[in-house]
Amino acid sequence: MTNRLGRAAAASLTGVLLLGGLTACSSEPAVKEKDVEKQIEQRIKSTNPDKEVKDVDCDDDLKAKVGEEVKCEAEVAGSKQKFKAVVKSVNGKTVNYSVEKD
């Protein structure tokens, strides 16, 4: 069952563009870690509404630079799942990034 859930989550999250606000932490603009975590949780819940999602945790803020990524983990229906958020484009204060199964 975990594998099936993993494939379903990966298929539904891969290539989905999410918009995130920028923060000016240090000298580089970035999407706040908590915003990335919230988006991942919402995406998992929207594609798997009958599954409990908790403990979404990302390693850091997502730097607003094409190709940058941040690793994340979430507990989905009692099983740890790994994800990554990858920046696809930056346009002013808007960062487009995908969330993919890692």
CSV table of C-alpha atoms in Angstrom, one decimal:
chain,number,residue,atom,x,y,z
A,1,MET,CA,0.0,0.0,0.0
A,2,THR,CA,2.8,2.4,0.8
A,3,ASN,CA,4.3,1.9,-2.7
A,4,ARG,CA,0.9,2.6,-4.4
A,5,LEU,CA,0.5,5.8,-2.3
A,6,GLY,CA,4.0,6.8,-3.2
A,7,ARG,CA,3.4,6.4,-6.9
A,8,ALA,CA,0.1,8.2,-6.7
A,9,ALA,CA,1.6,11.1,-4.8
A,10,ALA,CA,4.6,11.3,-7.2
A,11,ALA,CA,2.3,11.3,-10.2
A,12,SER,CA,0.1,14.1,-8.8
A,13,LEU,CA,2.9,16.3,-7.5
A,14,THR,CA,5.5,16.1,-10.3
A,15,GLY,CA,5.3,19.1,-12.5
A,16,VAL,CA,2.8,21.0,-10.5
A,17,LEU,CA,3.7,24.6,-10.3
A,18,LEU,CA,3.2,26.4,-7.0
A,19,LEU,CA,3.5,30.0,-6.3
A,20,GLY,CA,5.4,31.1,-3.2
A,21,GLY,CA,6.1,34.5,-1.6
A,22,LEU,CA,9.7,35.7,-1.3
A,23,THR,CA,11.5,36.5,1.9
A,24,ALA,CA,14.7,38.5,2.0
A,25,CYS,CA,16.5,36.3,4.5
A,26,SER,CA,20.3,36.8,4.4
A,27,SER,CA,21.2,38.4,1.1
A,28,GLU,CA,19.3,36.0,-1.2
A,29,PRO,CA,15.6,36.0,-1.8
A,30,ALA,CA,13.9,32.7,-0.9
A,31,VAL,CA,10.6,31.0,-0.4
A,32,LYS,CA,10.1,30.5,3.3
A,33,GLU,CA,10.6,26.9,4.5
A,34,LYS,CA,7.2,27.0,6.3
A,35,ASP,CA,5.5,28.1,3.0
A,36,VAL,CA,7.0,25.2,1.1
A,37,GLU,CA,6.0,22.8,3.8
A,38,LYS,CA,2.4,24.1,3.8
A,39,GLN,CA,2.2,23.7,0.0
A,40,ILE,CA,3.4,20.2,0.1
A,41,GLU,CA,0.9,19.3,2.8
A,42,GLN,CA,-2.0,20.9,0.9
A,43,ARG,CA,-1.0,19.0,-2.4
A,44,ILE,CA,-0.8,15.7,-0.6
A,45,LYS,CA,-4.1,16.2,1.1
A,46,SER,CA,-5.8,17.3,-2.2
A,47,THR,CA,-4.6,14.2,-4.0
A,48,ASN,CA,-5.1,11.8,-1.1
A,49,PRO,CA,-8.0,13.2,1.0
A,50,ASP,CA,-8.5,9.9,2.9
A,51,LYS,CA,-4.8,9.8,4.1
A,52,GLU,CA,-3.6,11.6,7.2
A,53,VAL,CA,-0.7,13.9,6.5
A,54,LYS,CA,1.5,15.2,9.3
A,55,ASP,CA,5.0,16.3,10.3
A,56,VAL,CA,5.9,17.9,6.9
A,57,ASP,CA,9.5,19.2,7.3
A,58,CYS,CA,11.9,20.8,4.8
A,59,ASP,CA,15.6,21.2,5.3
A,60,ASP,CA,15.7,25.0,4.6
A,61,ASP,CA,14.2,27.9,2.7
A,62,LEU,CA,14.0,27.5,-1.1
A,63,LYS,CA,16.4,29.9,-2.7
A,64,ALA,CA,14.8,31.9,-5.5
A,65,LYS,CA,17.1,30.8,-8.3
A,66,VAL,CA,16.3,28.4,-11.1
A,67,GLY,CA,17.5,24.9,-10.4
A,68,GLU,CA,17.7,25.3,-6.6
A,69,GLU,CA,16.0,22.6,-4.6
A,70,VAL,CA,15.2,21.8,-1.0
A,71,LYS,CA,14.6,18.3,0.4
A,72,CYS,CA,11.4,17.6,2.5
A,73,GLU,CA,9.8,14.8,4.3
A,74,ALA,CA,6.2,14.1,5.3
A,75,GLU,CA,4.4,11.4,7.2
A,76,VAL,CA,1.6,10.1,5.0
A,77,ALA,CA,-0.8,7.5,6.4
A,78,GLY,CA,1.9,6.5,8.9
A,79,SER,CA,4.7,6.2,6.3
A,80,LYS,CA,7.6,8.6,5.8
A,81,GLN,CA,7.6,10.0,2.2
A,82,LYS,CA,10.5,12.1,0.8
A,83,PHE,CA,9.9,15.0,-1.6
A,84,LYS,CA,11.9,17.9,-3.1
A,85,ALA,CA,10.9,21.3,-4.2
A,86,VAL,CA,12.7,22.5,-7.3
A,87,VAL,CA,12.7,26.1,-8.7
A,88,LYS,CA,11.5,26.2,-12.3
A,89,SER,CA,11.4,30.0,-12.8
A,90,VAL,CA,11.6,33.3,-11.0
A,91,ASN,CA,9.7,36.4,-12.2
A,92,GLY,CA,10.1,39.4,-9.9
A,93,LYS,CA,8.7,38.3,-6.5
A,94,THR,CA,7.1,35.2,-7.8
A,95,VAL,CA,8.9,31.8,-7.7
A,96,ASN,CA,7.4,28.9,-9.6
A,97,TYR,CA,8.5,25.5,-8.3
A,98,SER,CA,7.6,21.9,-8.6
A,99,VAL,CA,7.1,19.4,-5.8
A,100,GLU,CA,8.4,16.0,-6.8
A,101,LYS,CA,8.7,12.6,-5.1
A,102,ASP,CA,12.3,12.2,-4.1
